[in-house]
GROMACS .gro file of C-alpha atoms in nm:
model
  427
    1UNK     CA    1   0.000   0.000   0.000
    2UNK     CA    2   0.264   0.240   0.094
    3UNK     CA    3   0.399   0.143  -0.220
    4UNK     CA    4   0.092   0.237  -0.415
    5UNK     CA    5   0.108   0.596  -0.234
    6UNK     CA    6   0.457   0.700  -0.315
    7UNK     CA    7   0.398   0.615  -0.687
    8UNK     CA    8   0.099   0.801  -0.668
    9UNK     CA    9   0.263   1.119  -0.520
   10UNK     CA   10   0.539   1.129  -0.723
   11UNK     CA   11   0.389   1.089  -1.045
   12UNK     CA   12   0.141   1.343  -0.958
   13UNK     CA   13   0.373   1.558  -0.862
   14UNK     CA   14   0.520   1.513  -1.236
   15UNK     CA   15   0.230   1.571  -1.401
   16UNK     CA   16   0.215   1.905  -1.149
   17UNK     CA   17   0.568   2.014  -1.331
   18UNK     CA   18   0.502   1.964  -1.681
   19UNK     CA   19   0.187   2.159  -1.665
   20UNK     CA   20   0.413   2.434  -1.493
   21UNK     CA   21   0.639   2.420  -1.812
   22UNK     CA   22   0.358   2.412  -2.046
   23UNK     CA   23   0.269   2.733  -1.828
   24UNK     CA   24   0.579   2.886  -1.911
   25UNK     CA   25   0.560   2.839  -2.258
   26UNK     CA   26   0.279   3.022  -2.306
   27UNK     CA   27  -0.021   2.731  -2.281
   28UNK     CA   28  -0.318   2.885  -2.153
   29UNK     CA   29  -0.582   2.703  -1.881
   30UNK     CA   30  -0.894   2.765  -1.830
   31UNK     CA   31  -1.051   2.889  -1.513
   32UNK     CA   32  -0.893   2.910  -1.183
   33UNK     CA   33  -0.609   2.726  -1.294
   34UNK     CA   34  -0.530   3.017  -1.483
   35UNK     CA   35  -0.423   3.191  -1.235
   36UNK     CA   36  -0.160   2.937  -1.082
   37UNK     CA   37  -0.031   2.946  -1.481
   38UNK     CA   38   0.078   3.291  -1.461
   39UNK     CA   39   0.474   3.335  -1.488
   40UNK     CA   40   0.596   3.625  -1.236
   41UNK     CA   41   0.846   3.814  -1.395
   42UNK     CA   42   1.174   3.802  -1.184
   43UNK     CA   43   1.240   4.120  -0.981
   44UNK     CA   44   1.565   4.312  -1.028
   45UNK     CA   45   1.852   4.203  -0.825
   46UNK     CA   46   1.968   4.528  -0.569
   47UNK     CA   47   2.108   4.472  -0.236
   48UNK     CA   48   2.327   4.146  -0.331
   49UNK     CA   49   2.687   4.125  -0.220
   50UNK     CA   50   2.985   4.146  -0.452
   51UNK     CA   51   3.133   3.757  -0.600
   52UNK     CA   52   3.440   3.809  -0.453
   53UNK     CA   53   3.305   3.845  -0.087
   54UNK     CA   54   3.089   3.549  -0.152
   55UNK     CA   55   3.331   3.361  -0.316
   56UNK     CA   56   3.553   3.391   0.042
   57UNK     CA   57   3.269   3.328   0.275
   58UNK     CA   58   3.179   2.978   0.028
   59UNK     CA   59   3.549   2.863   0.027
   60UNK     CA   60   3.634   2.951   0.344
   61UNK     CA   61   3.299   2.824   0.544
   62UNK     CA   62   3.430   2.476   0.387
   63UNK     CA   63   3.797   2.498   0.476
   64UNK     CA   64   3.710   2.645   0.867
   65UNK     CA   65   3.406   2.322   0.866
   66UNK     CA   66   3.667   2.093   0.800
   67UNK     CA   67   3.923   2.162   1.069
   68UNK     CA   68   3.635   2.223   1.333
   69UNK     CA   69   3.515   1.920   1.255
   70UNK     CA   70   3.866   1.789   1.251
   71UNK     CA   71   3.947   1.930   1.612
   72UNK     CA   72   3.604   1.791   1.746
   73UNK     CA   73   3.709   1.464   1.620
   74UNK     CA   74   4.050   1.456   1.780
   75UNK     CA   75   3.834   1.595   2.145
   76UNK     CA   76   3.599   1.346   2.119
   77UNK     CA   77   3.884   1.049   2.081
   78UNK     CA   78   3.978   1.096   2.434
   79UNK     CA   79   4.344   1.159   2.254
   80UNK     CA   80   4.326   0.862   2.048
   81UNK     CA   81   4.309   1.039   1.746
   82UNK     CA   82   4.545   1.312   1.567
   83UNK     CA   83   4.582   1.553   1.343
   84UNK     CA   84   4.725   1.314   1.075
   85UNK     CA   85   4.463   1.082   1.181
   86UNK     CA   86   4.166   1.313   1.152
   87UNK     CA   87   4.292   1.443   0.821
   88UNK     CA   88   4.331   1.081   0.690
   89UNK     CA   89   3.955   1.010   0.855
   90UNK     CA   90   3.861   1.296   0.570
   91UNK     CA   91   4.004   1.013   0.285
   92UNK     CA   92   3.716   0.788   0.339
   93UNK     CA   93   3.499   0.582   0.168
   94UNK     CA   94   3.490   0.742  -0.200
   95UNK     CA   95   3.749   0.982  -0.146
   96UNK     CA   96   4.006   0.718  -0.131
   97UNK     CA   97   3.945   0.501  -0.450
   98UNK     CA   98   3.955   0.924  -0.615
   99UNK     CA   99   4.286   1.015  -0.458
  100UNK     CA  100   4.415   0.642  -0.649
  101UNK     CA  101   4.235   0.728  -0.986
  102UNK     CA  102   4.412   1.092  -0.965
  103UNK     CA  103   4.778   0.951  -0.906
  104UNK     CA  104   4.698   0.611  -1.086
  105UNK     CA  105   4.455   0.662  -1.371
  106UNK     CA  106   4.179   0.490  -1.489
  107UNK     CA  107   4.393   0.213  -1.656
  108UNK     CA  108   4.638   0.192  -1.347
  109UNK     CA  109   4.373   0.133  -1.073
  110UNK     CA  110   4.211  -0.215  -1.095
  111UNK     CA  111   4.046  -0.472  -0.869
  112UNK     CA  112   4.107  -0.814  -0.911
  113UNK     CA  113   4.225  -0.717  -1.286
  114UNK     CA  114   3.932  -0.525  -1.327
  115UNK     CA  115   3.864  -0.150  -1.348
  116UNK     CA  116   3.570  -0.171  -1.136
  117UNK     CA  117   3.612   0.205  -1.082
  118UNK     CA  118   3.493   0.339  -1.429
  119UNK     CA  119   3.166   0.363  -1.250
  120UNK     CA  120   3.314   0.719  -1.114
  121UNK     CA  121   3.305   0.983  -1.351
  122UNK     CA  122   3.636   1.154  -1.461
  123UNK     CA  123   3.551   1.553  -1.416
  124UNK     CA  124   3.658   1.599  -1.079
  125UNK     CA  125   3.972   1.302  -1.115
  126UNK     CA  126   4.113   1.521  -1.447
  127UNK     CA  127   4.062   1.847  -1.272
  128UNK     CA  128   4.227   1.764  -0.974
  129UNK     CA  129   4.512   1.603  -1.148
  130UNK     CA  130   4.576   1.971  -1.348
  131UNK     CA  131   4.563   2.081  -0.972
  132UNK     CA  132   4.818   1.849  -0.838
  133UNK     CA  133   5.070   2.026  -1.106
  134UNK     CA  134   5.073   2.339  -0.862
  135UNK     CA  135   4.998   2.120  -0.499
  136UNK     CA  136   5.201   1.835  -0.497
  137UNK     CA  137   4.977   1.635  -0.249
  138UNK     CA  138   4.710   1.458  -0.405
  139UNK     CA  139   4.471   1.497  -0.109
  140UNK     CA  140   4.550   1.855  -0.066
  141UNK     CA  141   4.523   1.918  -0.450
  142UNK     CA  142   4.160   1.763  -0.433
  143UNK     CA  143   4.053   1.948  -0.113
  144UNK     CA  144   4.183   2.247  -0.257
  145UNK     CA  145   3.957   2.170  -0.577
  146UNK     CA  146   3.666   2.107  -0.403
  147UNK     CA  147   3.671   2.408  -0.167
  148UNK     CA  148   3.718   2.666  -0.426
  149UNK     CA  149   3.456   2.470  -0.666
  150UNK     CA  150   3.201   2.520  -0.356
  151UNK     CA  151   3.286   2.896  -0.351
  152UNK     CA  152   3.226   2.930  -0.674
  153UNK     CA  153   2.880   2.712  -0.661
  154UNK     CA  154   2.791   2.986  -0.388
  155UNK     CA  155   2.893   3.294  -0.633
  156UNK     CA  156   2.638   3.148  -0.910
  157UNK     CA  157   2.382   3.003  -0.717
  158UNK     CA  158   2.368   3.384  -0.492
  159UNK     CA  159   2.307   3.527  -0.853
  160UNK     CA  160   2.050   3.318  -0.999
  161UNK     CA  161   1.869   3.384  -0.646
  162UNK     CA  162   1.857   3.725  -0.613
  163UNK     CA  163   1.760   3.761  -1.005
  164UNK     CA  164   1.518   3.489  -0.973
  165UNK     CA  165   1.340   3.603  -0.641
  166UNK     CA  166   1.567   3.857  -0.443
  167UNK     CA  167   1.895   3.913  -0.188
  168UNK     CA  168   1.694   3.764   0.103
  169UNK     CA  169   1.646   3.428  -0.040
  170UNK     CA  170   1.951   3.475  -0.204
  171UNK     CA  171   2.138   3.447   0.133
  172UNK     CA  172   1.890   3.207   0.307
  173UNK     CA  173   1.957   2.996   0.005
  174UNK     CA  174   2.314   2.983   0.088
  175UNK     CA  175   2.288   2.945   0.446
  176UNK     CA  176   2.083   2.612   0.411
  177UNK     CA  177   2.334   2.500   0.139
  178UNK     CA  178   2.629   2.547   0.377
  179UNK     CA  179   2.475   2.424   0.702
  180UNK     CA  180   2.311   2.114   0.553
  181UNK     CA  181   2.367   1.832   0.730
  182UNK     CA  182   2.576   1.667   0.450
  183UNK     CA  183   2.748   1.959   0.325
  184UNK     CA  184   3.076   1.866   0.418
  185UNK     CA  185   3.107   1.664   0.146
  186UNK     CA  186   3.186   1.923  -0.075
  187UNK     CA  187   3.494   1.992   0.113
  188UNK     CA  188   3.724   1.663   0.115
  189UNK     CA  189   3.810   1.444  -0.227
  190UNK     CA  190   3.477   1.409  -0.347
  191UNK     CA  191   3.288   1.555  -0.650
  192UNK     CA  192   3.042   1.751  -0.483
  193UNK     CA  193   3.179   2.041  -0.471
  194UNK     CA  194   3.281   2.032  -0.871
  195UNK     CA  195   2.934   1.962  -0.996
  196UNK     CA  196   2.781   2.240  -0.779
  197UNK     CA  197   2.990   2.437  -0.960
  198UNK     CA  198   2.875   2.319  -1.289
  199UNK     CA  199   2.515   2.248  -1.230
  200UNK     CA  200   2.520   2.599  -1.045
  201UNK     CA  201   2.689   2.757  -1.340
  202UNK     CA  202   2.512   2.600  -1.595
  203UNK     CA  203   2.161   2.736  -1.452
  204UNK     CA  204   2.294   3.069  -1.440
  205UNK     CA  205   2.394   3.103  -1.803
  206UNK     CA  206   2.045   2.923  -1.922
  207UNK     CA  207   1.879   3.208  -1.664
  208UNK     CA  208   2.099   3.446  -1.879
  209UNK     CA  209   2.062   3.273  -2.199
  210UNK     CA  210   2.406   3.276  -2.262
  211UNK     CA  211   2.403   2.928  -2.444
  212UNK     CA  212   2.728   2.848  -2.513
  213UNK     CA  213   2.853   2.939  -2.146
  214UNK     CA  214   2.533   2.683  -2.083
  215UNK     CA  215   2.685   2.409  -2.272
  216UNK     CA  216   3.021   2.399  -2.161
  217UNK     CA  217   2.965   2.446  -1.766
  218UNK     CA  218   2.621   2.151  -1.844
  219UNK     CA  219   2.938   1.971  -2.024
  220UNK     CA  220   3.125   1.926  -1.692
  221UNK     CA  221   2.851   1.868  -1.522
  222UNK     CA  222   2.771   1.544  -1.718
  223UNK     CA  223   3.141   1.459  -1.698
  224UNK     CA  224   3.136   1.474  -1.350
  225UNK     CA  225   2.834   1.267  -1.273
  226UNK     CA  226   2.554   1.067  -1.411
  227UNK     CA  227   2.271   1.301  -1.314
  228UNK     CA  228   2.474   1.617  -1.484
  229UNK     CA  229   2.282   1.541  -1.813
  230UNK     CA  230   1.977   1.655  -1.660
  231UNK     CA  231   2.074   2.037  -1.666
  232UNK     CA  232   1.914   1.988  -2.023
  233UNK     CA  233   1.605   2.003  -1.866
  234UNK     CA  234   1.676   2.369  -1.749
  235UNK     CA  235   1.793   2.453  -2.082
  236UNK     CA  236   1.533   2.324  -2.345
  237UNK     CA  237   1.227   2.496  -2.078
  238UNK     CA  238   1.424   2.818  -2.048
  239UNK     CA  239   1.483   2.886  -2.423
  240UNK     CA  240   1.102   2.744  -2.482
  241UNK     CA  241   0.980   2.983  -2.203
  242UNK     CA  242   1.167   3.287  -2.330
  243UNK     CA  243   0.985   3.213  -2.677
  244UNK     CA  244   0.624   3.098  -2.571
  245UNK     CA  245   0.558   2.878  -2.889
  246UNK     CA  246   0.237   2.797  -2.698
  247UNK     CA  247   0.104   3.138  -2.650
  248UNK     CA  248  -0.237   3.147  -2.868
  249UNK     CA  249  -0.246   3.217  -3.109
  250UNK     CA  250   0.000   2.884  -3.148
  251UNK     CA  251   0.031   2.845  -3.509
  252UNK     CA  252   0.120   3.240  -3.484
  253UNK     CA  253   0.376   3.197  -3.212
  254UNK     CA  254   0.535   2.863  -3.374
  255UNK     CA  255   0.596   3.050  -3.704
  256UNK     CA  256   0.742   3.361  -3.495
  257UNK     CA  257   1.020   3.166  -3.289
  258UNK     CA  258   1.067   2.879  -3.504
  259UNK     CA  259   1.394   2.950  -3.648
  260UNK     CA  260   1.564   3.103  -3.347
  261UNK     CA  261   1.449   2.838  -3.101
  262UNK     CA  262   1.652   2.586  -3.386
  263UNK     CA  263   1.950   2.801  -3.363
  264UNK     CA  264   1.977   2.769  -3.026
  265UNK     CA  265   1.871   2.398  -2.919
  266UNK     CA  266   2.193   2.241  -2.999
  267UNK     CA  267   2.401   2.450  -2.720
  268UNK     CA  268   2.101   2.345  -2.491
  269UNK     CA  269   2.195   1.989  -2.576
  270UNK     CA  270   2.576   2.087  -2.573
  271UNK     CA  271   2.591   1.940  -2.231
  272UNK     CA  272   2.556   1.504  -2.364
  273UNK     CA  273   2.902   1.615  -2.501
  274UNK     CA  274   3.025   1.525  -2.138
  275UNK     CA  275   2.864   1.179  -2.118
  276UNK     CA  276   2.965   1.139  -2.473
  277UNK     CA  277   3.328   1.184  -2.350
  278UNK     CA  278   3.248   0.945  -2.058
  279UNK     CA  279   3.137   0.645  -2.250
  280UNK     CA  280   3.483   0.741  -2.538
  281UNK     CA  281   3.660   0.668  -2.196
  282UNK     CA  282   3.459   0.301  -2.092
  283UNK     CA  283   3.580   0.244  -2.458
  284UNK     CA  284   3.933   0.348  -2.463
  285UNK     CA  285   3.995   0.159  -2.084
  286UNK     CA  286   3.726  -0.164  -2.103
  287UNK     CA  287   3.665  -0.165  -2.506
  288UNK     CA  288   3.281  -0.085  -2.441
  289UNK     CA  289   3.126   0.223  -2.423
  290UNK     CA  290   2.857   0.074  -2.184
  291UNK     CA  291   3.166  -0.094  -1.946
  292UNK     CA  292   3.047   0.093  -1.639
  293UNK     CA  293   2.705  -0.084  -1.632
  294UNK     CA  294   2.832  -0.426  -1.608
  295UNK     CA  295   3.092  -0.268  -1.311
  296UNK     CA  296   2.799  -0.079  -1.093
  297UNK     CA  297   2.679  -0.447  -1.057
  298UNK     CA  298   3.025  -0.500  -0.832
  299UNK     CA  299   2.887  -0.183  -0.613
  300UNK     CA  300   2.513  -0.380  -0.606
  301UNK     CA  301   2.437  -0.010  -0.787
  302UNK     CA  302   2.157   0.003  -1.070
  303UNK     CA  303   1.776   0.108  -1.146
  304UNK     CA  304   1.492   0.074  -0.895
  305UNK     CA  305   1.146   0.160  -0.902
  306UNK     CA  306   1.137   0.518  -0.602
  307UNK     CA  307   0.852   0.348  -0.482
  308UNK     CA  308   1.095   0.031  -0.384
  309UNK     CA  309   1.339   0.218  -0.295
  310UNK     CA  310   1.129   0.412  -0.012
  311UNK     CA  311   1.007   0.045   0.063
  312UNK     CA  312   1.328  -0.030   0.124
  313UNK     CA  313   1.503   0.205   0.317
  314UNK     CA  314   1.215   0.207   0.548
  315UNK     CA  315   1.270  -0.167   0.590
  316UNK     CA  316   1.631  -0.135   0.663
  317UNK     CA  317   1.572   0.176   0.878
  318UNK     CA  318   1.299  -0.049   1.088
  319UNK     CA  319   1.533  -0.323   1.112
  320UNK     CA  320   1.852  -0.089   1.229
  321UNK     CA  321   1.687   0.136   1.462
  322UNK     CA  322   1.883  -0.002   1.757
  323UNK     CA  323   2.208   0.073   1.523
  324UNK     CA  324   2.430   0.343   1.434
  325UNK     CA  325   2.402   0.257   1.048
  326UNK     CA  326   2.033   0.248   1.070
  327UNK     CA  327   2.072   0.649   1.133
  328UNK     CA  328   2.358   0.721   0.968
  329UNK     CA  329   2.204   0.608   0.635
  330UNK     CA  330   1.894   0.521   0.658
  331UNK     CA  331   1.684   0.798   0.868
  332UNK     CA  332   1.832   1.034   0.726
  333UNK     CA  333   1.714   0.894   0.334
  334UNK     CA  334   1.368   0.893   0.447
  335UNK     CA  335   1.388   1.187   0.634
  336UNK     CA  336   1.522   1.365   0.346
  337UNK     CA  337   1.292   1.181   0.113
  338UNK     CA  338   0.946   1.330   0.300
  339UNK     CA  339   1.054   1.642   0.283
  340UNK     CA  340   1.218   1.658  -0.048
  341UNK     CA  341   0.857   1.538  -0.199
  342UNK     CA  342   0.701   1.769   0.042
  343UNK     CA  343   0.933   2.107  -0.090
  344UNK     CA  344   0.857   2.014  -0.468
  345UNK     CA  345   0.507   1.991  -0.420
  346UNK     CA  346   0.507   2.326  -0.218
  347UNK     CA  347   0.713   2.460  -0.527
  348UNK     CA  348   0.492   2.319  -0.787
  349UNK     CA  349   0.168   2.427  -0.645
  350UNK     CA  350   0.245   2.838  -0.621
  351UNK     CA  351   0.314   3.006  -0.914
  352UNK     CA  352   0.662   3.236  -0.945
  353UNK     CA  353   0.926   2.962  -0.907
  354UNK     CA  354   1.130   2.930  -1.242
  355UNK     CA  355   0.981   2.621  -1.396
  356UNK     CA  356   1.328   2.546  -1.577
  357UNK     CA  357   1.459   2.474  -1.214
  358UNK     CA  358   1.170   2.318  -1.077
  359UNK     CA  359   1.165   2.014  -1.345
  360UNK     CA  360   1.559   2.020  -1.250
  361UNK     CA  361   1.488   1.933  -0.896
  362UNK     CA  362   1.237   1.705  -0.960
  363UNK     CA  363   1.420   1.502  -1.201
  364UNK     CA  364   1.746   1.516  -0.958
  365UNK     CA  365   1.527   1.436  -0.669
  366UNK     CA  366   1.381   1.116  -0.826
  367UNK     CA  367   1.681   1.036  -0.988
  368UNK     CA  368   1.815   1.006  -0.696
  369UNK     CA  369   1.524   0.777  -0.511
  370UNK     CA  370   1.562   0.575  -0.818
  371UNK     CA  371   1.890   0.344  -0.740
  372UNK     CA  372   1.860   0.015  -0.555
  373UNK     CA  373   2.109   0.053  -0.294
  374UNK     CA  374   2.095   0.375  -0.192
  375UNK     CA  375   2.341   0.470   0.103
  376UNK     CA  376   2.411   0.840   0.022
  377UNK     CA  377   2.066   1.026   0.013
  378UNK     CA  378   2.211   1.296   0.166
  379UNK     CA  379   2.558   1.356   0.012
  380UNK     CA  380   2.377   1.346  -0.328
  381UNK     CA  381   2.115   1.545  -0.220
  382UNK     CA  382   2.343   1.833  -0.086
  383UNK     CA  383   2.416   1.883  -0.464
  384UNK     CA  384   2.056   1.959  -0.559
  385UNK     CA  385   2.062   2.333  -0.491
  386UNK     CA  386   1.710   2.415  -0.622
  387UNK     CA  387   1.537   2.284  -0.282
  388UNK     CA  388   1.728   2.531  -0.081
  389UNK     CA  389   1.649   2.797  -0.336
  390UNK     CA  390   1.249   2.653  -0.224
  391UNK     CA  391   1.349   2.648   0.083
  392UNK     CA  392   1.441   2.954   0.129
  393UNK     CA  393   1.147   3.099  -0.041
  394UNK     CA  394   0.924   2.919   0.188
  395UNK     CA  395   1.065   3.057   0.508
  396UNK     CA  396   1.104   3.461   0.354
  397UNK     CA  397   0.813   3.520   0.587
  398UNK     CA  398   0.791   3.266   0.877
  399UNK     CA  399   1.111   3.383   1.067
  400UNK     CA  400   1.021   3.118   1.356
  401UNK     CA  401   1.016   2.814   1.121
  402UNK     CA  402   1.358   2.972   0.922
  403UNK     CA  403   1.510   2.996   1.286
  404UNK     CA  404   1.416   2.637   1.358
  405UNK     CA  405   1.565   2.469   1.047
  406UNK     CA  406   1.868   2.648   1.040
  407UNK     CA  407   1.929   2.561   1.368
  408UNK     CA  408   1.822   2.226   1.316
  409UNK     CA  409   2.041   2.211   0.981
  410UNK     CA  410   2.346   2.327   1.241
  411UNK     CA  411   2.283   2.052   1.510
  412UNK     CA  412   2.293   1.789   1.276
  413UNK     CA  413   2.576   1.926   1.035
  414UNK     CA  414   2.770   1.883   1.339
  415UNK     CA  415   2.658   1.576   1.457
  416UNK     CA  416   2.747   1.393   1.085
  417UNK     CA  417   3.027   1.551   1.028
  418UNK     CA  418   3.203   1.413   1.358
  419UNK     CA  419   3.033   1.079   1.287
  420UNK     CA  420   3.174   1.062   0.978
  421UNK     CA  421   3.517   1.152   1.089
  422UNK     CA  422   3.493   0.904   1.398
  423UNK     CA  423   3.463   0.640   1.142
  424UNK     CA  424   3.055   0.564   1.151
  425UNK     CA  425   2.882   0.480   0.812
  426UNK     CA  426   2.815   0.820   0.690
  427UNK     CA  427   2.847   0.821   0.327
   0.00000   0.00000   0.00000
């Protein structure tokens, strides 16, 4: 039954987003629902900070996280732990099969004679690698990567903000970003910080329609993980929305912004280029394009229907309550999963919320519910920036519940972030 009900929500909740996009591009509905159809124009950014201010406060807020979180580690060890230790504690899990595809390479680093780890995407292992030219250490050179990526992330994502709704949310959108529970990800040698940066940057220049900046920034983005490719989305909506083909009279509109909208779609596609590049390397390392399919099998990694996946997780969680994984992975996913679905309905239901990023998040966000062994809800979901933009929307006005979750978001952050450096299953 429970089943039944997730599939339910979430495909209503689809159906909710493409008739915001068919909004947007000028389709007309009768009646009330008229009047949830109409597209706000954004207000004019005043107020905001300068980039290079913002840029400090994003790079630095994950530099400062990570030795806090390194000195409560070594205080909570009862002086079992030091400084080497708790910096090695920050090569965990992923972080250490990317430090040995940066010095090794794809074709250097096997398992049992097989390069089971094709399954990560290069972006983020060929940017750090141009890093290590100037910062000899590998993990250094990747933390160093990852911090300035995340300032960077905050510089774009402050600017689509405050153009798309205004400074406020702008800095509430930020301040959720940084202090989310699983933010610290986008500190040590993982990709998280990278593909905020592209996804981030890429929504920016679609907001902009600067297409070819689109294309190369939704490039890296695909080349730095799987769900990159869906910055499309943003693209194709925003070029359709700033033509309204649908706008009645249709035949009129269609004949008006036919040829421009054909100029323009291939940059808005420009980002499969990356995933193109991705599957030349599967072929140039395993001799198939398709090699990293047969290796997710070796990390029990592959396609599951959400409504499976929520069953799932809130088996395991039920049967690890009286564990530390059972909250260190799985209350958290379902946690995260209520009120993910509960934020995109929120969003989809009020009109003035760009529909471009809306289908983003809701694509990401079941994307992400969609893969059968699903142990990092929240590290992947700490890359899908449009909820905090939601967020931060929702709380402009209700200063009690904005107080509360950032709080909350503080507690928690905390909490994880020494878990994860004491050596729990935080992931």
């Amino acid at each position: 039954m429970a089943g039944v009900v997730v599939s339910l929500a979430v495909c209503l909740l689809g159906l909710l987003v493409v008739y915001r996009c068919l909004a947007a591009w000028g389709l007309r509905a009768p009646g009330s629902l008229a009047r949830h159809a109409v597209e706000e124009g954004p207000p004019a950014a005043q107020g905001l900070q300068p980039g290079w201010k913002i840029f400090l406060l994003g790079a630095g807020s994950r530099v400062g996280l990570l030795l806090v979180g390194m000195a409560a580690a070594m205080l909570l060890s009862d002086g079992g732990l030091t400084w080497e230790g708790a910096f090695q504690q920050l090569q965990r899990w992923d972080a250490a099969h990317y430090i040995h595809l940066i010095e090794e390479g794809y074709q250097g680093y096997t398992e049992n004679g097989q390069h089971l780890f094709l399954v990560f995407f290069p972006g983020y292992v060929w940017a750090a690698r141009l890093l290590r030219l100037a910062i000899p250490s590998t993990a250094l050179a990747g933390m160093a990567l990852s911090c300035l990526c995340y300032g960077g992330a905050c510089c774009y994502l402050y600017r689509l903000a405050g153009e798309a709704y205004n400074g406020r949310v702008a800095r509430d959108a930020l301040l959720y970003m940084s202090l989310f529970p699983f933010s610290f990800f986008s500190g040590p040698v993982m990709t998280e910080g990278l593909f905020l940066l592209a996804t981030t940057g890429a929504c920016w220049y679609a907001w902009r329609g600067k297409w070819l900046a689109f294309g190369l920034f939704g490039a890296l983005a695909a080349l730095t993980r799987m769900t990159g490719l869906l910055v499309i989305a943003v693209g194709v909506i925003r070029l359709l929305e700033a033509y309204r083909p649908l706008e009645p009279p249709v035949g009129k509109s269609l004949g008006r912004c036919w040829k421009p909208l054909l100029l323009r779609l291939p940059l808005t596609l420009l980002p499969a280029a990356g995933t193109l590049l991705y599957l030349l390397l599967n072929l140039w390392v395993d001799g198939d394009p398709f090699a990293f399919a047969s290796h997710q099998e070796h990390w029990h990694q592959g396609y599951l229907w959400i409504s499976q996946v929520v069953e799932y997780i809130g088996r395991y969680l039920w049967d690890n309550l009286g564990s530390s994984f059972g909250w260190a992975v799985w209350a958290p996913a379902l946690a995260l999963f209520v009120g993910g679905l509960a934020l995109l309905y929120w969003a989809a239901l009020r009109r003035g919320h760009p529909a471009g990023l809306l289908a983003y998040g809701f694509c990401f966000f079941v994307a992400t519910y969609s893969l059968s062994w699903l142990l990092s809800a929240g590290r992947y979901l700490s890359t899908c920036f449009v909820l905090f933009l939601f967020l931060a929307k929702l709380t402009q006005r209700r200063p009690a519940l904005r107080a509360a979750l950032l709080g909350g978001e503080g507690v928690l952050l905390g909490v994880y972030l020494c878990a994860f450096l004491a050596g729990a299953q935080v992931m």
